[in-house]
PDB file of C-alpha atoms in Angstrom:
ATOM      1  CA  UNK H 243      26.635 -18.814 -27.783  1.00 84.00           C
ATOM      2  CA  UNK H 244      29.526 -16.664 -30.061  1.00 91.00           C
ATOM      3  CA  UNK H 245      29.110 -13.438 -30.725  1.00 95.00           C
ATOM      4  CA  UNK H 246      32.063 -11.991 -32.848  1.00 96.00           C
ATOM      5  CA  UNK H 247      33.623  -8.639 -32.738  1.00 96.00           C
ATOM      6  CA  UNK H 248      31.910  -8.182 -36.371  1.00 97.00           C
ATOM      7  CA  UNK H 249      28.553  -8.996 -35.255  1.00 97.00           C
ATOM      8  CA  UNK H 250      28.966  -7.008 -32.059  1.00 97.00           C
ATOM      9  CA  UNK H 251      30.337  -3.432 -34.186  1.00 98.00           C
ATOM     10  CA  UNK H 252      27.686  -4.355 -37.174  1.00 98.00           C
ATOM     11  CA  UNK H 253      24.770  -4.162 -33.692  1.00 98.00           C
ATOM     12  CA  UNK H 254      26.310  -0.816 -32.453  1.00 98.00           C
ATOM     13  CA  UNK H 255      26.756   0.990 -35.229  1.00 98.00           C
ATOM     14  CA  UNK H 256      22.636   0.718 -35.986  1.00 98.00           C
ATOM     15  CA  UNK H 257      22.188   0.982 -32.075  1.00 98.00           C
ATOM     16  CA  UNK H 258      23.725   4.380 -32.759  1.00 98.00           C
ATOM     17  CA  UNK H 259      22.249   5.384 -35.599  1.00 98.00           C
ATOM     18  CA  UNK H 260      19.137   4.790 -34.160  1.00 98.00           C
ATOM     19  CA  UNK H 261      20.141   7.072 -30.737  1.00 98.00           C
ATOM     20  CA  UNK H 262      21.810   9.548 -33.664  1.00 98.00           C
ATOM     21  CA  UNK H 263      17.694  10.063 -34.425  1.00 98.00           C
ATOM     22  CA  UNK H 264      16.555  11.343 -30.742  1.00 98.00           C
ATOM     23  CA  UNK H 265      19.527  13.196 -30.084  1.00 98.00           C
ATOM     24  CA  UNK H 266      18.458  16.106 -31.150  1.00 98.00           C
ATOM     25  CA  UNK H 267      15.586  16.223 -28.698  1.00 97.00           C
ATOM     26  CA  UNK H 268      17.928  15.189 -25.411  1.00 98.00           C
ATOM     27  CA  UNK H 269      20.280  18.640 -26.428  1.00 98.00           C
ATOM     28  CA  UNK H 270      17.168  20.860 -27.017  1.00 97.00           C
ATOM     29  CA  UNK H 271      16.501  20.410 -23.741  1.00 97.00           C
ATOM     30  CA  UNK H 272      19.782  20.054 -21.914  1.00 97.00           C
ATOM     31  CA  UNK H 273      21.495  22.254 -23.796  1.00 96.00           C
ATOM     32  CA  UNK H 274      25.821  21.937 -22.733  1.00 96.00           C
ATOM     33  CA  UNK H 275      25.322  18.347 -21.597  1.00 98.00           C
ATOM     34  CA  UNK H 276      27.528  16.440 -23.830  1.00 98.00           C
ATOM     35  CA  UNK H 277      27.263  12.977 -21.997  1.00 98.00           C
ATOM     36  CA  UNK H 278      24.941  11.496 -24.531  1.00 98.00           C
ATOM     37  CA  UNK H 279      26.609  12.527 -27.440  1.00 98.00           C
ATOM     38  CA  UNK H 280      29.695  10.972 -26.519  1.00 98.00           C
ATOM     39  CA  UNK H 281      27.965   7.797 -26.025  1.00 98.00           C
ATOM     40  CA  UNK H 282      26.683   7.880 -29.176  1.00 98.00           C
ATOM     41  CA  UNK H 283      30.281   8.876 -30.559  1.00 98.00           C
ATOM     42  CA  UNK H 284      31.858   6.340 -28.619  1.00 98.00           C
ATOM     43  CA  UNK H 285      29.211   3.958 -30.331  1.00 98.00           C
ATOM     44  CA  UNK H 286      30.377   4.865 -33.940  1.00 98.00           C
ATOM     45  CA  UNK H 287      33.985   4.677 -33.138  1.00 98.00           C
ATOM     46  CA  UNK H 288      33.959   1.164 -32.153  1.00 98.00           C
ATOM     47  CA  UNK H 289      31.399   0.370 -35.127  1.00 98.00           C
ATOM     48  CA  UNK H 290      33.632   1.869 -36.855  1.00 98.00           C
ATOM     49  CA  UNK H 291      36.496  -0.246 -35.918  1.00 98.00           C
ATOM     50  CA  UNK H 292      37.814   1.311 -33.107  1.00 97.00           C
ATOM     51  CA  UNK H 293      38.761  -1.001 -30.440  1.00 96.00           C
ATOM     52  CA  UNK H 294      36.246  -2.053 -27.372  1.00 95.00           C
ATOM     53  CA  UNK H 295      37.560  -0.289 -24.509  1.00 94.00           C
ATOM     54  CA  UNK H 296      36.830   0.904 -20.673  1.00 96.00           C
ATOM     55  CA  UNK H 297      35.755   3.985 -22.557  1.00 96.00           C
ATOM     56  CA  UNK H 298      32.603   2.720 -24.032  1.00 96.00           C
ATOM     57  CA  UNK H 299      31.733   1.486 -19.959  1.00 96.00           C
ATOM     58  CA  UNK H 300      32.134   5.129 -19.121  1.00 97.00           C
ATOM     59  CA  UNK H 301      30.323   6.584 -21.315  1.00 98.00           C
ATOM     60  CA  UNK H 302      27.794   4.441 -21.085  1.00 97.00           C
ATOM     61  CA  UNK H 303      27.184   4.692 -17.236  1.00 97.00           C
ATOM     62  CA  UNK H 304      27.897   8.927 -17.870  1.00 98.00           C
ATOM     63  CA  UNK H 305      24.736   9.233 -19.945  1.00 98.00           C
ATOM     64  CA  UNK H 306      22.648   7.026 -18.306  1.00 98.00           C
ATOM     65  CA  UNK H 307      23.718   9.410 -15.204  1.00 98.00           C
ATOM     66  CA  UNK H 308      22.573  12.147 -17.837  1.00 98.00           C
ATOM     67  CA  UNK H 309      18.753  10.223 -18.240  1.00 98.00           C
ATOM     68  CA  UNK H 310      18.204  10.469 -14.608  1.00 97.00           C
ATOM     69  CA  UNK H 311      18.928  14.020 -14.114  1.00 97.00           C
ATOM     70  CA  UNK H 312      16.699  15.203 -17.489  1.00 97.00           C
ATOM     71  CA  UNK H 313      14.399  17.542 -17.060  1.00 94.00           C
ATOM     72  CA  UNK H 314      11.420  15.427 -18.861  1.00 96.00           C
ATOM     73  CA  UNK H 315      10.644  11.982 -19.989  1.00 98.00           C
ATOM     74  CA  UNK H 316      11.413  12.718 -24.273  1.00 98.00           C
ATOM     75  CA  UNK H 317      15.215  13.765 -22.743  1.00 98.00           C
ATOM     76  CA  UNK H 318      15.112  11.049 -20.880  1.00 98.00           C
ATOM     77  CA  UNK H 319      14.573   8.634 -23.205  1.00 98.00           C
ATOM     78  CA  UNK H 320      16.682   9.859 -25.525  1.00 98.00           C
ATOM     79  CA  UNK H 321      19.824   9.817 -23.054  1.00 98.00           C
ATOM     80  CA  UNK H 322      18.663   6.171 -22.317  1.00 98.00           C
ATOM     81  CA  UNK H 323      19.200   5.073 -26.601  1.00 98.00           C
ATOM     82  CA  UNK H 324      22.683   7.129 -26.007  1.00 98.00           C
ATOM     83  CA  UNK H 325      23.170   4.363 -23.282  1.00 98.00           C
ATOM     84  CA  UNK H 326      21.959   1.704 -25.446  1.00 97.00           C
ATOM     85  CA  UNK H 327      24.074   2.663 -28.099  1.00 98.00           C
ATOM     86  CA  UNK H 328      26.951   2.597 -25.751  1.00 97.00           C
ATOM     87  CA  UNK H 329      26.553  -0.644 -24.620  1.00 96.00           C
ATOM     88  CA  UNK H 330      25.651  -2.410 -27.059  1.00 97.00           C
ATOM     89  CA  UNK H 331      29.695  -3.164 -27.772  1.00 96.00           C
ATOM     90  CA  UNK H 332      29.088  -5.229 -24.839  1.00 95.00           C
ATOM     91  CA  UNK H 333      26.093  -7.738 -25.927  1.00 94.00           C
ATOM     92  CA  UNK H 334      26.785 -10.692 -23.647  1.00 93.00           C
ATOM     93  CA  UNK H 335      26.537 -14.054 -25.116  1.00 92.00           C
ATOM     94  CA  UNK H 336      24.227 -15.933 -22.379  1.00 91.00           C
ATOM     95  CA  UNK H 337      20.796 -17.122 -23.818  1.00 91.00           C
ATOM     96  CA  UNK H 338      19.110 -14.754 -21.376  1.00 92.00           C
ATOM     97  CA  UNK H 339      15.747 -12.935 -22.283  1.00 92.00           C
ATOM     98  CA  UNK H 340      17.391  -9.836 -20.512  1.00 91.00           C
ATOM     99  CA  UNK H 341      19.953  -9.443 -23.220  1.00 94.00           C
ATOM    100  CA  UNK H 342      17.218  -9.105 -25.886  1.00 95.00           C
ATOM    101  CA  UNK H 343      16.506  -5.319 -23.984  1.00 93.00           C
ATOM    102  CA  UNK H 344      20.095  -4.642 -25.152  1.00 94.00           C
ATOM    103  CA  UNK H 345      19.423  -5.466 -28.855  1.00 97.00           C
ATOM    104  CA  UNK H 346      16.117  -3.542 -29.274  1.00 97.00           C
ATOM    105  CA  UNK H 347      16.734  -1.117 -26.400  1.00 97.00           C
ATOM    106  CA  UNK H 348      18.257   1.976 -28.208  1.00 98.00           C
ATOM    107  CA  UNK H 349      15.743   1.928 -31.205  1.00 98.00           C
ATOM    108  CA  UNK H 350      13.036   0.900 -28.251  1.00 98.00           C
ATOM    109  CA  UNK H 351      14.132   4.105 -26.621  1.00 98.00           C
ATOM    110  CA  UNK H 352      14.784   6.630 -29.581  1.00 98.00           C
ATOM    111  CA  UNK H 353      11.126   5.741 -30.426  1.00 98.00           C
ATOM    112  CA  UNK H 354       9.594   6.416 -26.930  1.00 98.00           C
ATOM    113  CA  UNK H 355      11.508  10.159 -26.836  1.00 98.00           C
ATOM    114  CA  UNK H 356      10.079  10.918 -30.208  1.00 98.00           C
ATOM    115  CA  UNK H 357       6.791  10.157 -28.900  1.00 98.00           C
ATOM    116  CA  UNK H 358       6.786  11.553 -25.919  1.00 98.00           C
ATOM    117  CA  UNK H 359       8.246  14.794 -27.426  1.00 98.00           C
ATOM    118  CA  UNK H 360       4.870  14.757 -29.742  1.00 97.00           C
ATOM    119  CA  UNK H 361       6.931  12.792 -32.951  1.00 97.00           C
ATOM    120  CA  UNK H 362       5.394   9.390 -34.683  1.00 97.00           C
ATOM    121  CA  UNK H 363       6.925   6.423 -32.437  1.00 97.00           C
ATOM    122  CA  UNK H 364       5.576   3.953 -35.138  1.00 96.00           C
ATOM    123  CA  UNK H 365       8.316   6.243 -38.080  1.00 97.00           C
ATOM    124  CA  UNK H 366      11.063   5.643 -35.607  1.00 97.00           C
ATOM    125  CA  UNK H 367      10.319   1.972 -35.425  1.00 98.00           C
ATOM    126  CA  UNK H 368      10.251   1.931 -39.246  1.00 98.00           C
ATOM    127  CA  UNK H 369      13.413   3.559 -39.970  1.00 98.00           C
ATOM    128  CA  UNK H 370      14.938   1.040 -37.618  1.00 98.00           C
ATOM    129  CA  UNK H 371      14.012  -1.799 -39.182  1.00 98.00           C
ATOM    130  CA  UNK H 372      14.295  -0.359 -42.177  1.00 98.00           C
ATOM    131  CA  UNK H 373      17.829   0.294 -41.771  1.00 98.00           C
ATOM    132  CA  UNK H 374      19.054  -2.460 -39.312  1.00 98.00           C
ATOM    133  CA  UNK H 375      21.529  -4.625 -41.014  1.00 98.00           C
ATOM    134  CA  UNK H 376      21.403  -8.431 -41.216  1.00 97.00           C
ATOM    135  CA  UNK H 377      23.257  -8.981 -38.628  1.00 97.00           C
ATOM    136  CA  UNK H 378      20.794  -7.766 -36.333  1.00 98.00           C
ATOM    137  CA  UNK H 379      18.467 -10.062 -36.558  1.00 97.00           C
ATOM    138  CA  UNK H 380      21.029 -13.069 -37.046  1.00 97.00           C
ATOM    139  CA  UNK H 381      22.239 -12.069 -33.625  1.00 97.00           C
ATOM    140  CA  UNK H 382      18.540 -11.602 -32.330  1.00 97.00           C
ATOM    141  CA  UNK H 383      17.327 -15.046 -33.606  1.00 96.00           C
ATOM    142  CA  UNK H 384      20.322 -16.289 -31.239  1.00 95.00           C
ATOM    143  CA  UNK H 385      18.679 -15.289 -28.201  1.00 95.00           C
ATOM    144  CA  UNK H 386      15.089 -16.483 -26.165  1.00 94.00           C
ATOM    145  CA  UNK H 387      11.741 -14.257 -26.311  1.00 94.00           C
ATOM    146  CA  UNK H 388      12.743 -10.954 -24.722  1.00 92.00           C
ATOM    147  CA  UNK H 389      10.107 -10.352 -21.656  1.00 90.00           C
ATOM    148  CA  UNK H 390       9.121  -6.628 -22.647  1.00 89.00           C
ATOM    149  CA  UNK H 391       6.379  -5.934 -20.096  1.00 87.00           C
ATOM    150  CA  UNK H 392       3.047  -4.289 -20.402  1.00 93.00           C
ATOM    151  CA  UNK H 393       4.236  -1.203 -20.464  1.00 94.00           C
ATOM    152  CA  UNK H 394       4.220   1.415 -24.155  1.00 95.00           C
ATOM    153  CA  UNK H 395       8.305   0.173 -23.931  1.00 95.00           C
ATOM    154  CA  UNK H 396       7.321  -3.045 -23.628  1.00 95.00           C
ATOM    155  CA  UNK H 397       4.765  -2.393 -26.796  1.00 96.00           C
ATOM    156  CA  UNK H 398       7.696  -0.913 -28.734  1.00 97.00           C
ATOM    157  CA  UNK H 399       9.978  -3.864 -27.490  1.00 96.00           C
ATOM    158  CA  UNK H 400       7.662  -6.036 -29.289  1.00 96.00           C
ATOM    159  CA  UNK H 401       7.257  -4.475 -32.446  1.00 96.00           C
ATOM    160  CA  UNK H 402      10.801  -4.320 -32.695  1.00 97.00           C
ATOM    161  CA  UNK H 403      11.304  -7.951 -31.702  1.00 97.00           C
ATOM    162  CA  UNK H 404       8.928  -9.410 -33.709  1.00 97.00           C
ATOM    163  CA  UNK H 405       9.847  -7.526 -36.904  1.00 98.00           C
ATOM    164  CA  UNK H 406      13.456  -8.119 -36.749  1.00 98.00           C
ATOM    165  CA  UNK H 407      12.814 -11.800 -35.891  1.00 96.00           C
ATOM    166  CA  UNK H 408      10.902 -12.220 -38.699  1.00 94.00           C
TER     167      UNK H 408
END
């Protein structure tokens, strides 16, 4: 399987769009902590054409640090789409179920923190697929079932999957 540097910018810029949405709810609630946001920056630079670098690792791994150390599950969650977002620069190619969590993870995850932070999960998963480009689901249809779980993520993995699939 191919995935080209096109594909892989056109996937993390709506990754971080869709973390853009619940960021707001990980800084009311950690106010000063700027890991996140610099995922989510990091995101839109390569998106944006910026080259894939070490940086977008750090980042990554730095606000994923931040979602363990939140002080409630919305934060959380949103720190985890930061993450997403982050790493989504670094899709791997291998017809795995696992990578399909890196696809739908960050919208997955921007979803969930809305929820849990008393916001409609099911508008987050709308705007996602309203605005996820093409590409998205080109790269999705590429890859086996994901294996979500029975879990509300796994719920929201599904919708996600199955709409963009579609």
């Amino acid at each position: 399987m191919e995935l080209t540097l096109d594909e892989l910018r056109a996937l993390t810029g709506w990754a971080a769009d869709c973390a853009s949405r619940a960021l707001p709810l990980y800084e009311s609630r950690v106010p000063g902590d700027p890991r996140p946001r610099e995922a989510i920056s990091a995101a839109q630079e390569f998106a944006s054409g910026a080259p894939r670098t070490k940086l977008l690792r750090t980042v990554a791994w730095a606000a994923l640090s931040a979602a363990g150390s939140a002080p409630d599950p919305a934060a959380s969650a949103a720190a985890r789409a930061a993450v997403g977002a982050a790493g989504a620069a670094y899709l791997h190619p291998l017809a795995s179920p696992h990578q399909v969590k890196h696809i739908v993870g960050p919208a997955q995850q921007a979803a969930r923190a809305s929820e849990l932070a008393g916001g409609d999960a099911e508008a987050e998963i709308r705007w996602a697929l309203d605005h996820a480009p093409p590409a998205v689901s080109e790269i999705l249809r590429r890859f086996p079932e994901g294996k979500p779980g029975r879990t509300r993520l796994g719920e929201l993995h599904r919708r996600l999957e199955s709409a963009l699939r579609a």
